[in-house]
Amino acid sequence: MSGQMSQESDNEYSDDHIEDDEDEYDNYYYDNNDDLDLDKPKKSDDPEYFEFDLLKVEDVERLLNEEVEALCTSLKITPSLAKMLLHAHGWQRSLIIERHQRDPEKFLVDSRIVADKKNISQDNIMGLTHTCPICVQQLSKDEFQALSCQHLFCNECWDMHFNIQINQGLTTGIECMGKDCKLLVPEDFICGILKDTSMREKYFKFSFTDLIKSHSQLRFCPGPNCSIVVQAKEPKAKRVECNMCKSTFCFRCGIDYHAPTDCDTIKKWLMKCADDSETANYISANTKDCPKCHVCIEKNGGCNHMQCSKCKSDFCWMCLGEWKTHGSEYYECSRFKENPNIANESVHVQAREALKKYLFYYERWENHAKSLTLEEQTFKNISTRIQEKVMNNEGTWIAWQYLLKAADLLKKCRYSLQYTYPYAYYLDRGGRKELFEYQQAQLEAEVENLSWKVERAEISDTGELENLMDIAEKRRLTLLKDFLEV
Amino acid sequence: MAGLPRRILKETQRLMQEPVPGISAIPDDNNARYFHVVIKGPSESPYHSGLFELELFLPEEYPMSAPKVRFMTKIYHPNIDKLGRICLDILKDKWSPALQIRTVLLSIQALLSAPNPDDPLDNNVADLWKCNEQQAIETAKDWTRKYAMAKNNNIQ
Ligand SMILES: [Zn+2]
Ligand SMILES: [Zn+2]
Ligand SMILES: [Zn+2]
Ligand SMILES: [Zn+2]
Ligand SMILES: [Zn+2]
Ligand SMILES: [Zn+2]
């Protein structure tokens, strides 16, 4: 590196610039390296590959309006009706058109838009006045309105009904007031009756949200106060990152990304953890005793490979076993050994075993989650360490960047590793589980190797660390390729 | 009370003139939206010959919003909790302005005849109801004797 370059870098050592600078360096590489395109993840070899767009509210409004208009033209119906159909059928336009062409009347009845002939009220207005069944007031007949079910109510009662429903957050789901009548009230009927303009605005605001939620290709960013809507052609359980609020989440279910576990399983697992939180509480200790000399050891980094400060023995934080055994082919720390004879045991033994199994997986899940927060700290420590090293003339700032990259990759691998535990918990015994546990153990071993090294790396370790990074990421991708549903 | 909606007046009138068998609902002297209710435990149910007191209140938005009803007498039932709150769909999201006080009370009476442990409000009661129905029914009878037979209410 030229002297001039290091001088330039000198000004950029201050902490608050580091992250921005990293982006700039990325751009620098992208712009200058023609071969790099070849290294970019491709659809075929990246199990996490996912195409999506981030839309602003105006973009979504335009998109929905276009879809509504297209349906209006194909079926020759009002926009209000088109919206109801699209909402009821997940915005699958071709399916709607097909079912409408096959039997329009039945389709509209099934969609709760037109009343079934046998449910139409015979309660007609005979004279000039009529008694509203809700407020029991006798009013002139032009004070009354009904949907196709002919359930007549006075305008004032309709208005009150809509006000109360909208204030409860209901819009597209507002039904007729008739007894047992499930007919949905269309937007234009509601807006024709609502007297209060602020109520009308509220209706449009809430129904817009409802329409987006019913659209299988759209999902609100779950980030706090974020108004971004994600659009993806295929509603898959893949990772999405919002560039506005930086949240990452699963496109299909909107919660934290959870590969290799699927949406239903992770929901089941999180619910179980919430239900059993008291049982699992005792686990949350940050200190354990050294298995050799029994001195109290505090865990203050993400790495589970511990070294006792007093007797220098190496042991595993999770199982307190010797660390030596952990790197080998026979790595057993992540595997729960089930009693093969469990079906013949008493109910009590079975219950105890079930609890033991759950706690085994929960402990490991929880431990990786904690390690991840500790690694946030490690990341900050690394930035400080790099600054000190550069100031002491041990390597240049750019030469040390590999360590930040390693810390970043470590987070990604540990994150996936954490989410392998719910997957394994619900996996039935058999060959597939064995393969999964084998790959999980391999990943676990590499993650801990990398973690140990990242906390201690020197500038001369670049090559070794890059090698470790490469292996860890390969293990992660192999596991996802075999077990993540595409 | 000034400005009591016609609907409430009509319903009250009818409740007094043609009362529902096994149920009495009398408006409070000072508040026409508040009803003192007594439901007789249906025969063939563990609540048989008990008299259960309830309070029923018609909120400002009634009939657009459901009446608020609560058991005052202690009762052992999977759909009724310690505070006497009732798990009944028409009191919540299935409410329709076409329903009346009368229909609500009839539904509560029906709930006493047919407890539904699959849609529970009190999980402990519902669990016992599901895994040992006989014992649950005995407890319900016991509570009825203890809490619902002490006073001698007048009921048609
Ligand atoms: Zn009316
Ligand atoms: Zn209707
Ligand atoms: Zn966002
Ligand atoms: Zn998901
Ligand atoms: Zn030690
Ligand atoms: Zn271990």
XYZ file of C-alpha atoms and ligand atoms in Angstrom:
648
model
C 0.000 0.000 0.000
C 1.360 3.449 -0.890
C 2.193 5.990 1.737
C -0.362 8.356 0.351
C -3.128 5.826 0.766
C -2.346 5.203 4.426
C -2.318 8.912 5.070
C -5.762 9.190 3.591
C -6.957 6.318 5.715
C -5.558 7.976 8.827
C -8.454 10.410 8.914
C -10.947 7.643 8.726
C -9.995 5.706 11.802
C -12.523 7.365 14.063
C -15.172 4.881 15.197
C -18.263 6.448 13.745
C -16.924 6.213 10.231
C -16.010 2.595 10.164
C -19.326 1.189 8.994
C -19.870 3.700 6.223
C -16.340 3.172 5.067
C -16.889 -0.517 4.847
C -19.680 0.040 2.348
C -17.451 2.295 0.320
C -14.807 -0.381 0.204
C -17.391 -2.880 -0.943
C -18.385 -0.560 -3.745
C -14.757 -0.026 -4.581
C -14.325 -3.748 -4.991
C -17.522 -4.185 -6.962
C -16.624 -1.423 -9.367
C -13.104 -2.599 -9.965
C -13.250 -6.344 -10.032
C -14.639 -7.768 -13.231
C -14.526 -11.330 -11.962
C -16.726 -10.571 -9.023
C -19.991 -11.218 -10.843
C -18.997 -14.838 -10.998
C -18.829 -14.972 -7.205
C -22.229 -13.425 -6.618
C -24.810 -15.881 -5.263
C -26.662 -17.585 -8.058
C -30.139 -19.033 -7.891
C -28.922 -22.565 -8.331
C -26.296 -22.725 -5.618
C -27.621 -20.406 -2.916
C -30.432 -22.036 -0.908
C -31.322 -18.652 0.569
C -31.604 -16.828 -2.754
C -34.774 -14.734 -2.910
C -35.986 -11.989 -5.207
C -38.069 -9.220 -3.691
C -38.812 -5.503 -4.001
C -39.295 -2.912 -1.289
C -42.270 -0.672 -2.034
C -43.391 2.662 -0.633
C -47.059 3.311 0.161
C -47.579 5.197 -3.136
C -46.144 2.274 -5.109
C -48.471 -0.149 -3.357
C -51.493 2.084 -3.956
C -50.674 2.222 -7.645
C -50.108 -1.518 -7.817
C -53.408 -2.372 -6.114
C -55.347 0.134 -8.232
C -53.955 -1.412 -11.395
C -55.041 -4.875 -10.279
C -58.518 -3.611 -9.325
C -58.929 -1.881 -12.691
C -57.796 -4.944 -14.585
C -60.450 -7.057 -12.867
C -63.133 -4.396 -13.437
C -62.415 -4.504 -17.159
C -62.387 -8.293 -17.417
C -65.598 -8.880 -15.465
C -67.389 -5.577 -16.157
C -67.982 -4.900 -12.468
C -67.594 -1.881 -10.174
C -64.256 -1.195 -8.429
C -65.973 -1.654 -5.081
C -67.028 -5.193 -6.062
C -63.670 -5.986 -7.647
C -61.917 -5.056 -4.391
C -64.187 -7.408 -2.429
C -63.463 -10.297 -4.787
C -59.718 -9.686 -4.788
C -59.663 -9.423 -1.003
C -61.688 -12.609 -0.571
C -59.523 -14.635 -2.973
C -55.988 -13.519 -2.126
C -55.722 -11.303 -5.246
C -55.527 -14.303 -7.577
C -57.034 -12.615 -10.575
C -57.004 -15.513 -13.031
C -58.682 -17.798 -10.500
C -61.371 -15.170 -9.869
C -62.036 -14.705 -13.584
C -62.216 -18.447 -14.145
C -64.665 -19.083 -11.306
C -66.744 -16.084 -12.300
C -67.034 -17.325 -15.874
C -68.019 -20.822 -14.792
C -70.993 -19.724 -12.638
C -71.166 -16.009 -11.818
C -74.158 -16.250 -9.505
C -72.812 -19.079 -7.373
C -69.400 -17.421 -7.225
C -70.833 -14.137 -5.923
C -72.981 -16.000 -3.379
C -69.974 -18.053 -2.185
C -67.952 -14.866 -1.881
C -70.676 -13.392 0.385
C -71.321 -10.539 -2.018
C -74.805 -11.461 -3.270
C -77.494 -13.049 -1.082
C -78.482 -16.665 -1.597
C -82.075 -16.778 -2.932
C -83.319 -18.773 0.058
C -81.923 -16.185 2.497
C -83.621 -13.148 0.991
C -85.882 -11.399 3.498
C -89.576 -11.045 2.592
C -89.800 -8.013 4.852
C -90.869 -5.550 2.143
C -92.090 -2.028 2.663
C -95.829 -1.995 2.073
C -97.002 1.503 2.979
C -95.274 4.857 3.105
C -93.604 4.119 6.420
C -91.705 1.215 7.970
C -90.463 0.268 11.471
C -86.709 -0.253 11.749
C -86.072 -3.551 13.573
C -83.024 -2.091 15.313
C -84.177 1.251 16.728
C -87.900 0.360 16.540
C -88.662 3.781 15.061
C -91.369 4.268 12.478
C -89.845 6.223 9.622
C -90.592 7.216 6.032
C -89.703 4.465 3.570
C -86.932 6.409 1.875
C -85.028 6.400 5.173
C -84.310 2.700 4.622
C -81.655 0.757 2.725
C -80.795 -2.895 2.269
C -78.239 -5.068 0.509
C -79.353 -7.825 -1.862
C -80.567 -9.816 1.178
C -83.309 -7.179 1.625
C -82.610 -6.799 5.352
C -83.995 -3.288 5.747
C -82.552 -0.922 8.333
C -82.787 2.824 8.698
C -79.839 4.945 7.534
C -79.129 6.098 11.060
C -78.758 2.532 12.318
C -76.521 1.609 9.390
C -74.384 4.674 10.087
C -74.046 3.750 13.754
C -73.220 0.148 12.860
C -70.435 1.217 10.477
C -69.009 3.718 12.985
C -68.715 1.074 15.673
C -67.226 -1.537 13.355
C -64.652 0.878 11.900
C -63.642 2.037 15.379
C -62.969 -1.601 16.201
C -60.674 -1.769 13.166
C -63.069 -3.664 10.894
C -63.523 -2.606 7.260
C -63.536 -5.255 4.547
C -65.165 -7.668 7.016
C -68.212 -5.532 7.930
C -71.371 -7.639 7.625
C -75.086 -6.908 7.233
C -76.952 -6.388 10.530
C -79.595 -9.028 9.719
C -79.815 -11.999 12.056
C -77.427 -14.742 10.876
C -76.774 -12.753 7.686
C -73.138 -13.069 6.609
C -73.360 -10.765 3.598
C -70.402 -8.364 3.328
C -71.110 -4.669 2.945
C -69.342 -3.131 -0.082
C -67.220 -0.008 0.157
C -69.579 2.186 -1.906
C -72.601 1.238 0.249
C -70.666 2.129 3.408
C -69.349 5.416 2.031
C -72.803 6.359 0.761
C -74.138 6.123 4.320
C -71.246 7.346 6.529
C -72.015 10.952 7.418
C -68.729 11.780 9.089
C -65.892 12.439 6.588
C -63.202 11.623 9.153
C -64.852 8.218 9.543
C -64.648 7.724 5.791
C -60.914 8.534 5.879
C -60.478 6.054 8.700
C -62.312 3.437 6.661
C -59.985 3.892 3.690
C -56.892 3.840 5.875
C -57.856 0.578 7.594
C -59.154 -1.129 4.468
C -55.902 -0.348 2.636
C -54.046 -2.245 5.374
C -56.568 -5.089 5.126
C -56.155 -5.322 1.369
C -52.372 -5.549 1.671
C -52.640 -8.230 4.330
C -54.869 -10.312 2.062
C -52.359 -10.073 -0.818
C -50.123 -13.144 -0.904
C -47.326 -11.307 -2.728
C -47.182 -8.408 -0.293
C -46.059 -8.139 3.306
C -45.666 -5.187 5.658
C -42.185 -4.749 7.050
C -42.566 -5.705 10.728
C -40.003 -3.083 11.785
C -41.264 -0.521 14.329
C -42.973 2.420 12.592
C -41.744 1.236 9.204
C -44.154 1.749 6.297
C -42.270 -0.316 3.723
C -44.177 -3.109 1.976
C -42.218 -6.052 0.571
C -43.298 -7.558 -2.709
C -42.221 -11.015 -3.842
C -43.532 -13.063 -6.738
C -43.462 -16.248 -4.703
C -44.582 -16.140 -1.054
C -41.744 -18.249 0.355
C -40.153 -18.544 3.793
C -37.019 -16.660 2.775
C -34.978 -13.897 4.310
C -35.918 -10.304 3.534
C -33.977 -7.286 4.672
C -35.643 -3.870 4.774
C -33.275 -1.116 3.703
C -35.284 1.533 5.552
C -35.288 0.132 9.096
C -32.728 -2.673 8.644
C -35.089 -5.375 10.001
C -34.588 -8.857 8.653
C -37.501 -11.264 8.678
C -39.171 -14.214 6.979
C -41.300 -13.124 4.010
C -43.935 -15.768 4.581
C -44.702 -15.318 8.265
C -43.123 -11.933 9.053
C -41.274 -13.043 12.200
C -37.489 -13.353 12.619
C -35.902 -15.363 9.817
C -35.742 -19.004 10.893
C -34.045 -21.293 8.328
C -33.770 -24.281 8.329
C -36.913 -24.489 10.508
C -40.202 -23.859 8.647
C -42.820 -21.222 9.581
C -45.256 -23.552 11.371
C -42.550 -25.328 13.337
C -40.886 -22.141 14.545
C -44.270 -20.803 15.647
C -44.928 -24.023 17.557
C -41.467 -23.861 19.128
C -41.709 -20.199 20.182
C -45.137 -20.861 21.664
C -43.794 -23.855 23.587
C -40.889 -21.768 24.890
C -43.296 -19.047 26.031
C -45.538 -21.612 27.757
C -42.632 -23.337 29.481
C -40.669 -20.210 30.308
C -40.743 -20.978 34.021
C -39.394 -24.495 33.590
C -36.537 -23.178 31.508
C -35.744 -20.176 33.690
C -33.055 -21.810 35.775
C -30.917 -22.188 32.654
C -30.246 -18.494 32.266
C -27.081 -18.540 34.388
C -24.062 -16.634 33.086
C -21.603 -18.459 35.311
C -20.652 -22.131 35.669
C -17.992 -23.967 37.649
C -14.856 -25.271 35.934
C -15.325 -29.060 35.712
C -11.696 -29.638 36.791
C -10.860 -27.150 39.539
C -14.394 -25.881 40.279
C -13.484 -22.212 40.159
C -16.411 -20.035 39.037
C -16.141 -19.001 35.362
C -18.125 -16.213 33.736
C -19.007 -16.376 30.059
C -18.338 -12.978 28.492
C -17.932 -13.857 24.814
C -19.962 -15.772 22.253
C -17.573 -18.702 22.035
C -18.566 -21.942 23.801
C -14.997 -23.210 23.894
C -14.003 -22.141 27.419
C -10.594 -22.025 28.991
C -10.360 -21.930 32.761
C -8.326 -18.923 33.873
C -6.937 -20.862 36.822
C -6.139 -24.434 35.724
C -6.091 -23.665 31.980
C -8.224 -26.698 31.122
C -10.324 -26.423 27.966
C -13.964 -27.369 28.280
C -17.343 -26.923 26.587
C -19.737 -24.385 28.088
C -22.787 -26.401 27.022
C -21.979 -29.894 28.305
C -18.937 -29.156 30.517
C -17.129 -31.985 28.666
C -13.515 -31.759 27.536
C -13.115 -29.546 24.503
C -10.697 -31.969 22.844
C -13.530 -34.371 22.015
C -15.586 -31.646 20.366
C -13.785 -31.130 17.076
C -13.787 -34.787 16.143
C -16.093 -36.880 14.010
C -17.692 -38.129 17.198
C -18.929 -34.731 18.281
C -21.967 -35.552 20.406
C -22.627 -32.316 22.234
C -25.496 -31.158 20.009
C -27.219 -34.552 19.888
C -29.885 -35.625 22.346
C -29.675 -39.348 23.058
C -33.209 -40.635 23.196
C -34.115 -43.671 25.229
C -34.824 -46.267 22.485
C -37.169 -48.136 24.791
C -39.267 -45.126 25.757
C -42.589 -46.495 24.433
C -42.503 -49.289 27.022
C -41.806 -47.010 29.982
C -44.368 -45.705 32.472
C -46.201 -42.420 31.904
C -44.033 -40.743 34.529
C -40.776 -41.831 32.961
C -42.066 -40.690 29.570
C -43.023 -37.287 30.945
C -39.614 -36.876 32.580
C -37.876 -37.891 29.346
C -39.990 -35.446 27.326
C -39.006 -32.625 29.658
C -35.353 -33.645 29.520
C -35.464 -33.637 25.734
C -37.106 -30.233 25.569
C -34.636 -28.712 28.038
C -31.713 -30.163 26.088
C -32.796 -28.391 22.905
C -33.995 -25.281 24.670
C -30.678 -24.885 26.469
C -28.751 -24.984 23.219
C -31.190 -22.680 21.425
C -31.048 -20.184 24.258
C -27.265 -20.436 24.552
C -26.710 -19.542 20.892
C -29.138 -16.646 21.200
C -27.091 -15.377 24.119
C -23.828 -15.983 22.294
C -25.185 -13.867 19.439
C -25.754 -10.887 21.725
C -22.313 -11.408 23.224
C -20.858 -11.437 19.722
C -22.379 -8.003 19.103
C -20.073 -6.948 21.908
C -17.174 -8.872 20.341
C -17.790 -6.951 17.119
C -17.439 -3.640 18.961
C -14.321 -4.914 20.761
C -12.795 -5.870 17.432
C -13.297 -2.370 16.049
C -11.512 -0.947 19.089
C -8.778 -3.545 18.844
C -8.197 -2.768 15.171
C -7.814 0.902 15.980
C -5.226 0.166 18.654
C -3.305 -2.200 16.385
C -3.212 0.302 13.541
C -2.089 3.058 15.888
C 0.736 0.775 17.033
C 1.679 0.237 13.407
C 0.686 -3.426 13.422
C -0.837 -3.660 9.971
C -2.944 -1.168 8.076
C -6.606 -0.478 8.610
C -7.624 -2.112 5.370
C -5.540 -5.186 6.127
C -7.470 -5.658 9.383
C -10.869 -5.498 7.693
C -10.851 -9.264 7.243
C -11.477 -9.590 10.967
C -14.696 -7.583 10.812
C -15.806 -9.683 7.864
C -15.065 -12.824 9.884
C -17.080 -11.516 12.832
C -19.976 -10.782 10.482
C -19.879 -14.228 8.961
C -19.668 -15.749 12.409
C -22.917 -14.029 13.373
C -24.630 -15.367 10.257
C -23.447 -18.943 10.902
C -24.330 -18.894 14.576
C -27.766 -17.512 13.717
C -28.479 -20.440 11.382
C -27.051 -22.807 13.978
C -29.446 -21.452 16.613
C -32.396 -22.184 14.335
C -31.275 -25.777 13.741
C -32.320 -26.680 17.296
C -36.111 -26.248 16.940
C -35.807 -28.151 13.656
C -34.018 -31.054 15.335
C -36.437 -31.042 18.277
C -39.432 -31.733 16.028
C -37.645 -34.080 13.633
C -38.724 -37.739 13.893
C -36.081 -40.334 14.646
C -34.499 -42.000 11.660
C -31.954 -41.612 8.893
C -32.917 -38.065 8.047
C -32.503 -36.959 11.637
C -29.111 -38.663 11.798
C -27.951 -36.833 8.696
C -29.297 -33.563 10.066
C -27.584 -34.013 13.395
C -24.339 -34.930 11.686
C -24.377 -31.738 9.621
C -25.500 -29.702 12.606
C -22.561 -31.032 14.639
C -20.170 -30.193 11.809
C -21.489 -26.662 11.620
C -21.387 -26.317 15.379
C -17.739 -27.365 15.502
C -16.767 -24.878 12.773
C -18.719 -22.046 14.354
C -16.935 -22.536 17.666
C -13.553 -22.785 15.927
C -14.217 -19.549 14.126
C -15.530 -17.911 17.280
C -12.405 -18.898 19.240
C -10.141 -17.612 16.496
C -12.010 -14.330 15.890
C -11.607 -13.362 19.538
C -7.849 -13.902 19.335
C -6.740 -13.299 15.738
C -3.530 -11.443 14.850
C -2.687 -9.856 11.499
C -0.589 -12.855 10.564
C -3.634 -15.121 10.915
C -5.440 -13.766 7.848
C -4.948 -16.892 5.781
C -6.032 -19.278 8.505
C -9.049 -17.213 9.413
C -10.150 -16.926 5.798
C -9.899 -20.662 5.556
C -12.052 -21.118 8.679
C -14.619 -18.670 7.312
C -14.799 -20.569 4.081
C -15.349 -23.916 5.825
C -17.972 -22.565 8.241
C -20.006 -20.962 5.441
C -19.756 -24.128 3.341
C -21.082 -26.213 6.247
C -23.943 -23.763 6.741
C -24.907 -23.808 3.062
C -24.665 -27.605 2.854
C -27.074 -27.977 5.744
C -29.511 -25.434 4.286
C -29.312 -26.989 0.825
C -30.247 -30.389 2.220
C -32.904 -29.317 4.677
C -34.348 -25.927 3.761
C -37.556 -26.269 1.794
C -37.177 -24.410 -1.468
C -83.857 8.506 32.599
C -84.102 10.967 29.772
C -83.600 9.871 26.192
C -83.732 6.136 26.727
C -83.817 4.653 23.202
C -87.133 3.294 22.045
C -85.520 -0.044 21.405
C -84.609 -0.503 25.084
C -88.081 0.554 26.235
C -89.704 -1.939 23.850
C -87.443 -4.774 24.931
C -87.975 -4.056 28.636
C -91.737 -3.954 28.169
C -91.758 -7.311 26.447
C -89.427 -8.897 29.033
C -91.867 -7.879 31.764
C -95.038 -8.883 29.872
C -93.850 -12.226 28.476
C -90.920 -13.354 30.633
C -88.690 -16.185 29.440
C -89.401 -19.389 31.418
C -86.745 -19.951 34.070
C -85.318 -16.431 33.762
C -86.173 -13.178 35.470
C -84.714 -9.861 34.322
C -85.726 -6.728 36.186
C -84.432 -3.228 35.362
C -82.788 -1.357 38.208
C -84.932 1.353 39.815
C -82.276 4.005 39.232
C -80.770 2.891 35.926
C -82.904 1.556 33.109
C -79.813 0.167 31.322
C -78.924 -2.099 34.252
C -80.808 -5.387 34.778
C -80.885 -7.727 37.770
C -81.054 -11.193 36.289
C -81.732 -14.564 37.887
C -81.411 -17.784 35.882
C -82.740 -21.070 37.199
C -80.303 -23.966 36.716
C -81.786 -26.161 33.942
C -83.041 -29.586 35.017
C -80.847 -32.451 33.748
C -77.794 -30.224 34.338
C -75.411 -30.130 37.322
C -76.843 -26.665 38.068
C -80.365 -28.077 38.618
C -82.409 -26.228 41.277
C -79.721 -23.572 41.717
C -80.619 -19.916 41.324
C -77.853 -17.913 39.631
C -77.709 -14.156 39.890
C -76.277 -12.157 36.998
C -75.884 -8.504 36.131
C -76.624 -7.245 32.646
C -75.696 -3.783 31.419
C -76.615 -2.152 28.115
C -73.731 0.077 26.951
C -74.258 3.459 25.295
C -73.910 1.909 21.806
C -76.500 -0.827 22.420
C -77.830 -2.466 20.227
C -74.823 -1.847 17.979
C -72.618 -3.290 20.724
C -73.421 -6.362 22.797
C -74.795 -6.136 26.350
C -72.272 -6.756 29.131
C -73.258 -9.762 31.244
C -71.576 -11.352 34.251
C -72.417 -14.078 36.792
C -72.543 -12.763 40.364
C -73.124 -16.206 41.881
C -70.064 -18.461 41.949
C -70.392 -21.230 39.376
C -68.188 -24.141 38.284
C -68.373 -24.083 34.477
C -65.671 -24.343 31.751
C -66.955 -21.276 29.900
C -67.328 -19.039 32.949
C -64.311 -17.753 34.854
C -63.690 -16.815 38.495
C -64.889 -13.261 37.881
C -68.127 -14.578 36.385
C -67.213 -13.524 32.845
C -68.883 -15.625 30.172
C -67.293 -17.035 27.037
C -70.128 -16.816 24.543
C -69.599 -15.894 20.890
C -72.682 -13.677 20.600
C -71.373 -11.537 23.472
C -68.189 -10.957 21.503
C -67.484 -11.044 17.760
C -70.730 -12.802 16.817
C -72.924 -10.042 18.245
C -75.493 -8.651 15.828
C -77.844 -5.719 16.488
C -80.660 -8.024 15.450
C -80.148 -9.989 18.681
C -81.877 -8.943 21.902
C -81.514 -9.168 25.685
C -83.915 -12.094 25.476
C -81.753 -14.037 23.014
C -78.655 -13.391 25.123
C -80.290 -14.751 28.280
C -81.622 -17.806 26.439
C -78.124 -18.512 25.118
C -76.656 -18.309 28.618
C -79.323 -20.707 29.874
C -78.410 -23.070 27.036
C -74.730 -22.810 27.966
C -75.597 -24.118 31.439
C -77.277 -27.163 29.865
C -74.397 -27.788 27.462
C -70.960 -26.723 28.704
C -68.342 -26.523 25.962
C -64.875 -27.455 27.322
C -63.334 -27.090 23.833
C -63.773 -23.317 23.908
C -62.813 -22.679 27.504
C -62.479 -19.488 29.507
C -61.151 -21.268 32.564
C -58.483 -23.767 31.515
C -58.320 -25.643 34.814
C -62.044 -26.307 34.829
C -62.016 -27.244 31.134
C -59.117 -29.669 31.587
C -60.900 -31.501 34.369
C -64.098 -31.458 32.314
C -62.307 -33.148 29.447
C -60.258 -35.772 31.290
C -62.652 -36.565 34.147
C -66.164 -35.400 33.315
C -67.755 -37.291 36.197
C -65.630 -35.523 38.777
C -66.194 -32.138 37.106
C -69.959 -32.632 37.220
C -69.764 -33.576 40.909
C -67.808 -30.369 41.641
C -70.351 -28.321 39.674
C -73.202 -29.882 41.700
C -71.295 -29.231 44.901
C -70.759 -25.560 44.051
C -74.424 -25.228 43.071
C -75.466 -26.534 46.517
C -72.957 -24.298 48.267
C -73.410 -21.010 46.414
C -76.660 -21.092 44.429
C -79.169 -22.488 46.913
C -78.600 -20.342 49.973
C -81.066 -17.615 49.134
C -84.660 -18.128 48.156
C -85.299 -15.913 45.167
C -88.687 -15.550 43.618
C -88.744 -16.863 40.121
C -91.429 -17.860 37.698
Zn -83.024 2.191 12.784
Zn -78.589 -9.155 5.334
Zn -38.616 -1.706 7.463
Zn -41.534 -17.894 8.271
Zn -10.237 -24.803 36.184
Zn -20.161 -29.835 24.598
